[in-house]
Coordinates of C-alpha atoms and ligand atoms in Angstrom, one line a residue:
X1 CA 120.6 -25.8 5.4
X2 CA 117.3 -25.6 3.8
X3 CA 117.0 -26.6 0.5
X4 CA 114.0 -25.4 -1.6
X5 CA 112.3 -26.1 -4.5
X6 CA 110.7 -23.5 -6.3
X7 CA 106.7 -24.1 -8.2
X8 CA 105.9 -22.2 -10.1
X9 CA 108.3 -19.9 -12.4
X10 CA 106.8 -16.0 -11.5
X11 CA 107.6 -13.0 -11.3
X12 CA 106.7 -12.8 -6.9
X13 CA 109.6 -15.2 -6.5
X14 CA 111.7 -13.5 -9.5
X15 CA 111.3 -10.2 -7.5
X16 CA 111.2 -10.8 -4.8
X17 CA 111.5 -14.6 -2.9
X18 CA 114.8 -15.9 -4.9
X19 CA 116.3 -12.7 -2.8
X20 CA 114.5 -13.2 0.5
X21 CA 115.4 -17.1 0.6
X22 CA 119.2 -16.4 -0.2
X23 CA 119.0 -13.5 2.1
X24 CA 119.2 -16.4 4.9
X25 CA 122.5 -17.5 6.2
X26 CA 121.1 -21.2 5.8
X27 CA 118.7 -21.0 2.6
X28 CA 119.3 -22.8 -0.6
X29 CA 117.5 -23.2 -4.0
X30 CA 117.8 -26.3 -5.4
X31 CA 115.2 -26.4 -8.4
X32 CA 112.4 -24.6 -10.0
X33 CA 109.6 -26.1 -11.7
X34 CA 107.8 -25.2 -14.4
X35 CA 104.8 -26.3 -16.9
X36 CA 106.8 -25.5 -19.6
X37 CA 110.5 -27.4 -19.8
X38 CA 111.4 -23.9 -22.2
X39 CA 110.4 -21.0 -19.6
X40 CA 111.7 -23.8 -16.6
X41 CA 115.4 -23.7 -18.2
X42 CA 115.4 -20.0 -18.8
X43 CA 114.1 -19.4 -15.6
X44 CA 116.5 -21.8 -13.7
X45 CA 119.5 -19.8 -15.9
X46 CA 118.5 -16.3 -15.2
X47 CA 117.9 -16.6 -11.4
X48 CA 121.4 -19.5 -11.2
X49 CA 119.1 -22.3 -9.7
X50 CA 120.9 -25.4 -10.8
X51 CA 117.8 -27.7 -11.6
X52 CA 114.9 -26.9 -13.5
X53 CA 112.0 -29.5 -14.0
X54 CA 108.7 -29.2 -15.7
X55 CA 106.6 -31.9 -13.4
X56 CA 105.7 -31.7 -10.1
X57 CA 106.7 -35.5 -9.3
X58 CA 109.9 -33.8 -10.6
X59 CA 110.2 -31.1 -7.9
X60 CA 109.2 -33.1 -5.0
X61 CA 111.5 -36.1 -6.0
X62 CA 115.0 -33.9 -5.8
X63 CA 116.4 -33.6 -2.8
X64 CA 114.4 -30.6 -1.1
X65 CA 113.2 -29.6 2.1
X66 CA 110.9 -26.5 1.8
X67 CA 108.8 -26.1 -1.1
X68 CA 107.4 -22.3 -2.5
X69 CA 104.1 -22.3 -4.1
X70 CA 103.8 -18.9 -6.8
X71 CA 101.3 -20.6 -8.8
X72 CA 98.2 -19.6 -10.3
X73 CA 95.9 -19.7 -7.5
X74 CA 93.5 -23.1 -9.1
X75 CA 97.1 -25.2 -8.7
X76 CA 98.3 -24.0 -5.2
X77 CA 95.8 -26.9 -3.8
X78 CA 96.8 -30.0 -5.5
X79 CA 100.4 -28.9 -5.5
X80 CA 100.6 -28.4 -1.8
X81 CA 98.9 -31.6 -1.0
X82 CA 101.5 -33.7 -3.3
X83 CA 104.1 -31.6 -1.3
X84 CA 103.1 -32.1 2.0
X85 CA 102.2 -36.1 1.1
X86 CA 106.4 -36.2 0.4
X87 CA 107.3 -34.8 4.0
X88 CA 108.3 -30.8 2.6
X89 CA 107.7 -27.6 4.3
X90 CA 105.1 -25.7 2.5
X91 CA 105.6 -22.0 2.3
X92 CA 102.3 -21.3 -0.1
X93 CA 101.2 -17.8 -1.6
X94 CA 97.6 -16.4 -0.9
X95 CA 95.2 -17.3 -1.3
X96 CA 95.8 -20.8 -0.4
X97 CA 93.4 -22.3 -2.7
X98 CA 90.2 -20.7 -4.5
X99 CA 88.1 -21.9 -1.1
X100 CA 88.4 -22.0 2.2
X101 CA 87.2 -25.4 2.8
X102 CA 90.2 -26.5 0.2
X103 CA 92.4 -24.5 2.5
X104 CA 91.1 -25.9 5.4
X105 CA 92.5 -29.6 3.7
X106 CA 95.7 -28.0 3.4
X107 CA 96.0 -27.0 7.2
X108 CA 94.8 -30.6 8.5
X109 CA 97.2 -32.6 5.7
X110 CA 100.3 -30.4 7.1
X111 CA 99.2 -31.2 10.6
X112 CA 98.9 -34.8 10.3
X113 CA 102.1 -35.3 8.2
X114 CA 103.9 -32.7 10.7
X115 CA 105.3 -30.4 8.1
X116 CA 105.1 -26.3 8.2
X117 CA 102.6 -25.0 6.3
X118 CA 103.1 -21.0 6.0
X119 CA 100.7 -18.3 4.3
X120 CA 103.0 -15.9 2.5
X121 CA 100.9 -12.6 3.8
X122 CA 103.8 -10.5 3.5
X123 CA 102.4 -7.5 5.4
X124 CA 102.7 -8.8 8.6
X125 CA 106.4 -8.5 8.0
X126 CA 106.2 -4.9 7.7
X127 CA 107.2 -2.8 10.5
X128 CA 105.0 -0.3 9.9
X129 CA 101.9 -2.9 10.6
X130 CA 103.8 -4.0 13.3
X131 CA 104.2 -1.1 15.0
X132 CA 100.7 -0.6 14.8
X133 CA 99.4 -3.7 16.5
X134 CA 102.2 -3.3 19.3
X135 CA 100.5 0.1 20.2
X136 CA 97.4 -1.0 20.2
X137 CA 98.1 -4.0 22.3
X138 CA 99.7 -1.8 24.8
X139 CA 96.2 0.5 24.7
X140 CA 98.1 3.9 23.4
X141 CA 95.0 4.2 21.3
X142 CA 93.0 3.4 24.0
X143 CA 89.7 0.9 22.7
X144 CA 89.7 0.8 19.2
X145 CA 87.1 2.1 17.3
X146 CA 87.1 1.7 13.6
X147 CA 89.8 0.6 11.0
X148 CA 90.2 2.1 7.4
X149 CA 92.2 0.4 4.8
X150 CA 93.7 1.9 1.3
X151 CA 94.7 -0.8 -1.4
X152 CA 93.7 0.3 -4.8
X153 CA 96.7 0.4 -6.9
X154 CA 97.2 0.0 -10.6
X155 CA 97.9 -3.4 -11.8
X156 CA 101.4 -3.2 -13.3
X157 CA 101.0 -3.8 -17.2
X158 CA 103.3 -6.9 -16.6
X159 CA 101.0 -8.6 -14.8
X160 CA 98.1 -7.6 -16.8
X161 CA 97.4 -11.4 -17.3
X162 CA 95.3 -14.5 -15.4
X163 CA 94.3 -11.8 -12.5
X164 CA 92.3 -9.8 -14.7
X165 CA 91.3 -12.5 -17.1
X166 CA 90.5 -16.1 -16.3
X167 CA 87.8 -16.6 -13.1
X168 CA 89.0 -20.4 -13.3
X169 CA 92.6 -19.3 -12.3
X170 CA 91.4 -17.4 -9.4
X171 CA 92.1 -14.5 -10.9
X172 CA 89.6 -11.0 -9.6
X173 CA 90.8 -8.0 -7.3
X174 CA 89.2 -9.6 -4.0
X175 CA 91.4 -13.5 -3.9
X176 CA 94.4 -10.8 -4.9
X177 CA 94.0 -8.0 -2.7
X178 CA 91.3 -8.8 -0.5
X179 CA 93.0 -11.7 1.2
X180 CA 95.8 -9.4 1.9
X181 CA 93.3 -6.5 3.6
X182 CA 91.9 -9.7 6.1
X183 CA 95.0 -10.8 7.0
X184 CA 96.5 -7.4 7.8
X185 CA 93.0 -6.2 10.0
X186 CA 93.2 -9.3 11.7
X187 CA 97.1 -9.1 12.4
X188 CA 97.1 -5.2 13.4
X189 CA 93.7 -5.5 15.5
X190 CA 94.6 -8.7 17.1
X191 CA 90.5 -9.3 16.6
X192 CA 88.5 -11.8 13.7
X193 CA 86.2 -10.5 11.4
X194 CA 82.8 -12.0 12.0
X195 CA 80.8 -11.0 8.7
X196 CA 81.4 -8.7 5.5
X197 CA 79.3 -6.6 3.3
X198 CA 80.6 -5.9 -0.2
X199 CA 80.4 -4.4 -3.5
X200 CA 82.5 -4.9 -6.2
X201 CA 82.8 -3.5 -9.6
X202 CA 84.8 -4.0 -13.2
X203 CA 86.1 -0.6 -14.1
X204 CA 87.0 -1.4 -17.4
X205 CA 90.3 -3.8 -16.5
X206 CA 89.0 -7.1 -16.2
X207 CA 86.8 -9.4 -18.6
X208 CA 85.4 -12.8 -18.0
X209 CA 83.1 -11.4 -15.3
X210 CA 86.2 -10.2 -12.8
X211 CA 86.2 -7.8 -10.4
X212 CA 88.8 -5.3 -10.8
X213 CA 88.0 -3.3 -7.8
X214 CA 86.1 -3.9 -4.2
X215 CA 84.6 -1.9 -1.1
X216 CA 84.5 -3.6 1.7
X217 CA 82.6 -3.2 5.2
X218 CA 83.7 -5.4 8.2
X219 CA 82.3 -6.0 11.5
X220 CA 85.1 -7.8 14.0
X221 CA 84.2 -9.8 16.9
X222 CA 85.6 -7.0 19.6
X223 CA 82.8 -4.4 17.4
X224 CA 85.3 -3.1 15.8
X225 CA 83.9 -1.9 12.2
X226 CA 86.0 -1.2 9.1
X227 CA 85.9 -0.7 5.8
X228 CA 88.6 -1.4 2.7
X229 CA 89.2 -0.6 -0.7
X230 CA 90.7 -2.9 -2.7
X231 CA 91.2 -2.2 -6.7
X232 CA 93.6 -2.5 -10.1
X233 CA 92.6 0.7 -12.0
X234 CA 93.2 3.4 -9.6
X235 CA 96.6 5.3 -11.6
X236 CA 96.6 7.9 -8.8
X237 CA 95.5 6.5 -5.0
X238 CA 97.7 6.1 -2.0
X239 CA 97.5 3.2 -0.1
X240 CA 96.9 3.8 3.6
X241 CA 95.5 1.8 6.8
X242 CA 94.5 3.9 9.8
X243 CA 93.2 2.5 13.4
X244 CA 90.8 4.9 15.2
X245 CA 90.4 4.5 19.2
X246 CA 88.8 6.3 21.9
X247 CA 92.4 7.6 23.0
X248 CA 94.1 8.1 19.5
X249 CA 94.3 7.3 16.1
X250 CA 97.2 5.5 14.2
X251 CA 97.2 7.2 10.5
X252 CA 99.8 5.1 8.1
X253 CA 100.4 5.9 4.6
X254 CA 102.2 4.1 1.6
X255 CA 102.2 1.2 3.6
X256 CA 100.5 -1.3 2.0
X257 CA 103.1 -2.2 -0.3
X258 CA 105.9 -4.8 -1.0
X259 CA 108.5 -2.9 0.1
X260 CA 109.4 -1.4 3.9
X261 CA 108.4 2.1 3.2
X262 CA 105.7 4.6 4.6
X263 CA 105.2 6.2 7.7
X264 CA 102.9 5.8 10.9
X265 CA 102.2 8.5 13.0
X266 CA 100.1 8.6 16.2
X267 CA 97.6 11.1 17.0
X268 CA 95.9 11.9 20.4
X269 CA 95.4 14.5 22.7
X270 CA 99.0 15.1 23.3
X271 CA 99.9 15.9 19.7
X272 CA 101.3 14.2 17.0
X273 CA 103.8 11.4 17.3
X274 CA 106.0 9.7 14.4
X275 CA 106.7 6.1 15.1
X276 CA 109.6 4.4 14.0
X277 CA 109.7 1.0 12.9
X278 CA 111.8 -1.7 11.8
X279 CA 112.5 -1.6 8.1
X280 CA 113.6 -5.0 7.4
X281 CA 113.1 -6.7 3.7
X282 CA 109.0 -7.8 5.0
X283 CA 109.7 -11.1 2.8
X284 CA 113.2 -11.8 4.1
X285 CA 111.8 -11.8 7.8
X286 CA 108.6 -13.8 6.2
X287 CA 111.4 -16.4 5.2
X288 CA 113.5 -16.3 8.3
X289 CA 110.3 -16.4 10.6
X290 CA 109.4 -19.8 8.3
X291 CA 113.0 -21.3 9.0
X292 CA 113.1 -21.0 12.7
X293 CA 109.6 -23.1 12.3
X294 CA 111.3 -25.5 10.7
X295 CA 113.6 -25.5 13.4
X296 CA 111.3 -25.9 16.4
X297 CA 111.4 -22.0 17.3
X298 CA 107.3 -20.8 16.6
X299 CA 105.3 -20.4 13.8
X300 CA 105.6 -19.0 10.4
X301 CA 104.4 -15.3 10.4
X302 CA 101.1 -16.2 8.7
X303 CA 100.1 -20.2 9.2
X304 CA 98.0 -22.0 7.4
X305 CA 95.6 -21.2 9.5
X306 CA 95.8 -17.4 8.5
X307 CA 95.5 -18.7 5.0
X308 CA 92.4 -20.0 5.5
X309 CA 90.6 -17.2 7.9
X310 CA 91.8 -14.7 5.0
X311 CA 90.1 -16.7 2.2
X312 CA 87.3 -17.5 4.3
X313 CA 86.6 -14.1 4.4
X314 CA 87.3 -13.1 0.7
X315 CA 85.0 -15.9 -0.3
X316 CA 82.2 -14.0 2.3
X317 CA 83.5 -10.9 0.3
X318 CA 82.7 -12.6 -3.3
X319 CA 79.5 -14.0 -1.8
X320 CA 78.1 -10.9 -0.4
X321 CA 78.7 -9.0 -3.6
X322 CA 76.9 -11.5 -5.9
X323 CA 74.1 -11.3 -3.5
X324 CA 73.8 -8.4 -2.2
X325 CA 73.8 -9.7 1.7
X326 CA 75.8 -9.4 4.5
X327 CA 77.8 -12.9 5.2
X328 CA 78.8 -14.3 8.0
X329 CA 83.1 -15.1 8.4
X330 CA 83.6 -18.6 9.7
X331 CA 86.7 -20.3 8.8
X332 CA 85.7 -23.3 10.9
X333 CA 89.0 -24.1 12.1
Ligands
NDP1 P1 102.9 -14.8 -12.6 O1 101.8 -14.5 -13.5 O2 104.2 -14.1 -12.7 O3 103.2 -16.3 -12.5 C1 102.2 -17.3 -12.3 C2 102.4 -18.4 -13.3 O4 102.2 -18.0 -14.6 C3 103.8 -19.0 -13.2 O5 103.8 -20.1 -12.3 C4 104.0 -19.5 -14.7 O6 103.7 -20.8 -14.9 C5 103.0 -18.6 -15.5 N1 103.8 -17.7 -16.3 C6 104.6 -16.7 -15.8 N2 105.2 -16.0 -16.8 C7 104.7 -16.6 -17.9 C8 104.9 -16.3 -19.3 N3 105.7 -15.4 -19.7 N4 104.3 -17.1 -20.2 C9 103.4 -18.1 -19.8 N5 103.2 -18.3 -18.5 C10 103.9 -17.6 -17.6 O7 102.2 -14.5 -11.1 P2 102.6 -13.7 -9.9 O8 104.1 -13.9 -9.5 O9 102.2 -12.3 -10.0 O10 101.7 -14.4 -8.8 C11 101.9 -15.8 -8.4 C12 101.3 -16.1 -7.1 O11 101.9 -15.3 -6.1 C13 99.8 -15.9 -7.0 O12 99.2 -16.9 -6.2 C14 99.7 -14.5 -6.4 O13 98.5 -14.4 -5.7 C15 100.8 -14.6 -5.5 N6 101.4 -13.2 -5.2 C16 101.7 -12.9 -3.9 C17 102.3 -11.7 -3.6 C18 102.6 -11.4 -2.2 O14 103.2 -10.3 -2.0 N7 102.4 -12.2 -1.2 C19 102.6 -10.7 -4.7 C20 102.4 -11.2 -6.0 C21 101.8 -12.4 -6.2 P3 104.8 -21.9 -14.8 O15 105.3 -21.9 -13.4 O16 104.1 -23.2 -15.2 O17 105.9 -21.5 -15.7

């Protein structure tokens, strides 16, 4: 069995990773911590976890194996690193810390205390991504070209909170969304950004000088170029992510989302082709992809290591739109 404890009492694990761990034959929750003893309880007594605590030293003293980090993005470091320091798994939400050199920390603590460390980048759980990245590995889009991504969505008005409001939280479009967009390129191309131009904007959502919406331009090491949108005030968008090649062009749609929906369909010379794809739960298969690491048996479906090229790369995104310059991508791992 793998027992976790939960940090952080939100609404990502409320929705979706209380389901996804108990979805396991051998996956447990033992506790969930909180700031607040109040919201811990309530929390603890809505979702049936039998502990709740309200201190970290709390957490990490019960009897757990795993930790989850659904923290506001400033805590993920400092919790992690106490984590780790005890001997738990870490299975941490993106972005792994507000910089990349802070991820970077997390990846070499993990490694020296032998621990998993996993990104939750759900995406790469989705079928529909991988379905993409198989047939482009296996060339049915011949040499790929260029890559388009569509993720500007509406910010629900339940989480109309830190994201759009307090910088020192890590809250803006690009650390939410952005992080996401590099992961999923990197995963479906099989290829690493090399540098980023980008502007964003504040479209009337966020305050405290948050962006609440991005364009992106990417240049990967193969010369692959791409471009994303990432945003919180579009009512009326579809998300999307299409792969063009010199042999075909993979056109998805409503698939950058939380759930195992959308379509992709392949285009070349022969026609039009519907591919069909595993619709698992994307965060149940994140989960049992981060217990068979535990076990011996591979890697979680985003490492640390992901974690830190994708925030690497939303920093270079922040960067270049504060400056006006195109910035280089080095994760430095
Ligand atoms: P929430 O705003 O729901 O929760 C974040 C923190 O806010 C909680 O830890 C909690 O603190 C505090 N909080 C929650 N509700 C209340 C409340 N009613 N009053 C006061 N404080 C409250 O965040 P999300 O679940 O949206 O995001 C959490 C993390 O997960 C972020 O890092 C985000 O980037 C990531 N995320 C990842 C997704 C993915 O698909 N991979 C999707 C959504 C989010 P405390 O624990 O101290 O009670």
């Amino acid at each position: 069995t793998v027992r976790w404890g939960l940090i952080g009492a939100s609404t990502i694990a409320r929705q979706f990773m209380i389901d996804a761990i108990r979805a396991q034959a051998d996956g447990e929750i033992s506790a969930v911590m909180s700031s607040s003893p109040e919201r811990a309880t309530a929390y603890a007594r809505e979702n049936g976890i039998p502990l709740a605590v309200s201190t970290l030293d709390g957490l990490i003293g019960t009897d757990i194996d795993a930790v989850y980090i659904s923290t506001t993005n400033e805590l993920h470091l400092e919790q992690a690193l106490a984590a780790i320091k005890a001997g738990k798994h870490v299975l941490c939400e993106k972005p792994l810390a507000l910089t990349g050199a802070d991820a970077r920390k997390m990846v070499a603590a993990a490694k020296a205390a032998g621990v998993v460390l996993g990104t939750n980048h759900h995406l790469r759980n989705a079928g529909a991504h991988r379905a993409m990245r198989e047939a482009i590995a296996v060339g049915r889009i011949g040499k790929p070209i260029a890559a388009r991504v569509f993720h500007s969505v509406y910010l629900p008005e339940n989480l109309q909170g830190w994201r759009i409001t307090r910088p020192e939280a890590g809250g803006g479009v690009v650390l939410d969304i952005t992080v996401h967009d590099a992961d999923t390129l990197r995963f479906v191309l099989g290829d690493d950004p090399v540098e980023i131009s980008a502007f964003a904007q504040t479209a009337g959502m966020a305050g405290g000088g948050l962006e609440d919406g991005a364009m992106c331009i990417w240049r990967f090491k193969s010369g692959v170029i791409a471009q994303s949108h990432e945003g919180f005030t579009t009512k009326f968008a579809d998300t999307g992510f299409e792969v063009h090649g010199s042999e075909g062009s993979l056109i998805a749609k409503n698939v950058m989302t939380q759930k195992p929906v959308g379509s992709v369909t392949l285009r070349t010379a022969k026609g039009e082709e519907e591919l069909s794809f595993d619709r698992e739960d994307l965060y149940a298969r994140s989960l049992r992809q981060f217990h068979a690491a535990i076990r011996g048996e591979g890697q979680p479906s985003a490492t640390g290591e992901d974690g830190v090229w994708s925030l690497t790369a939303a920093e270079a995104a922040l960067q270049s739109a504060r400056t006006g310059k195109t910035v280089e991508i080095n994760p430095k791992l």
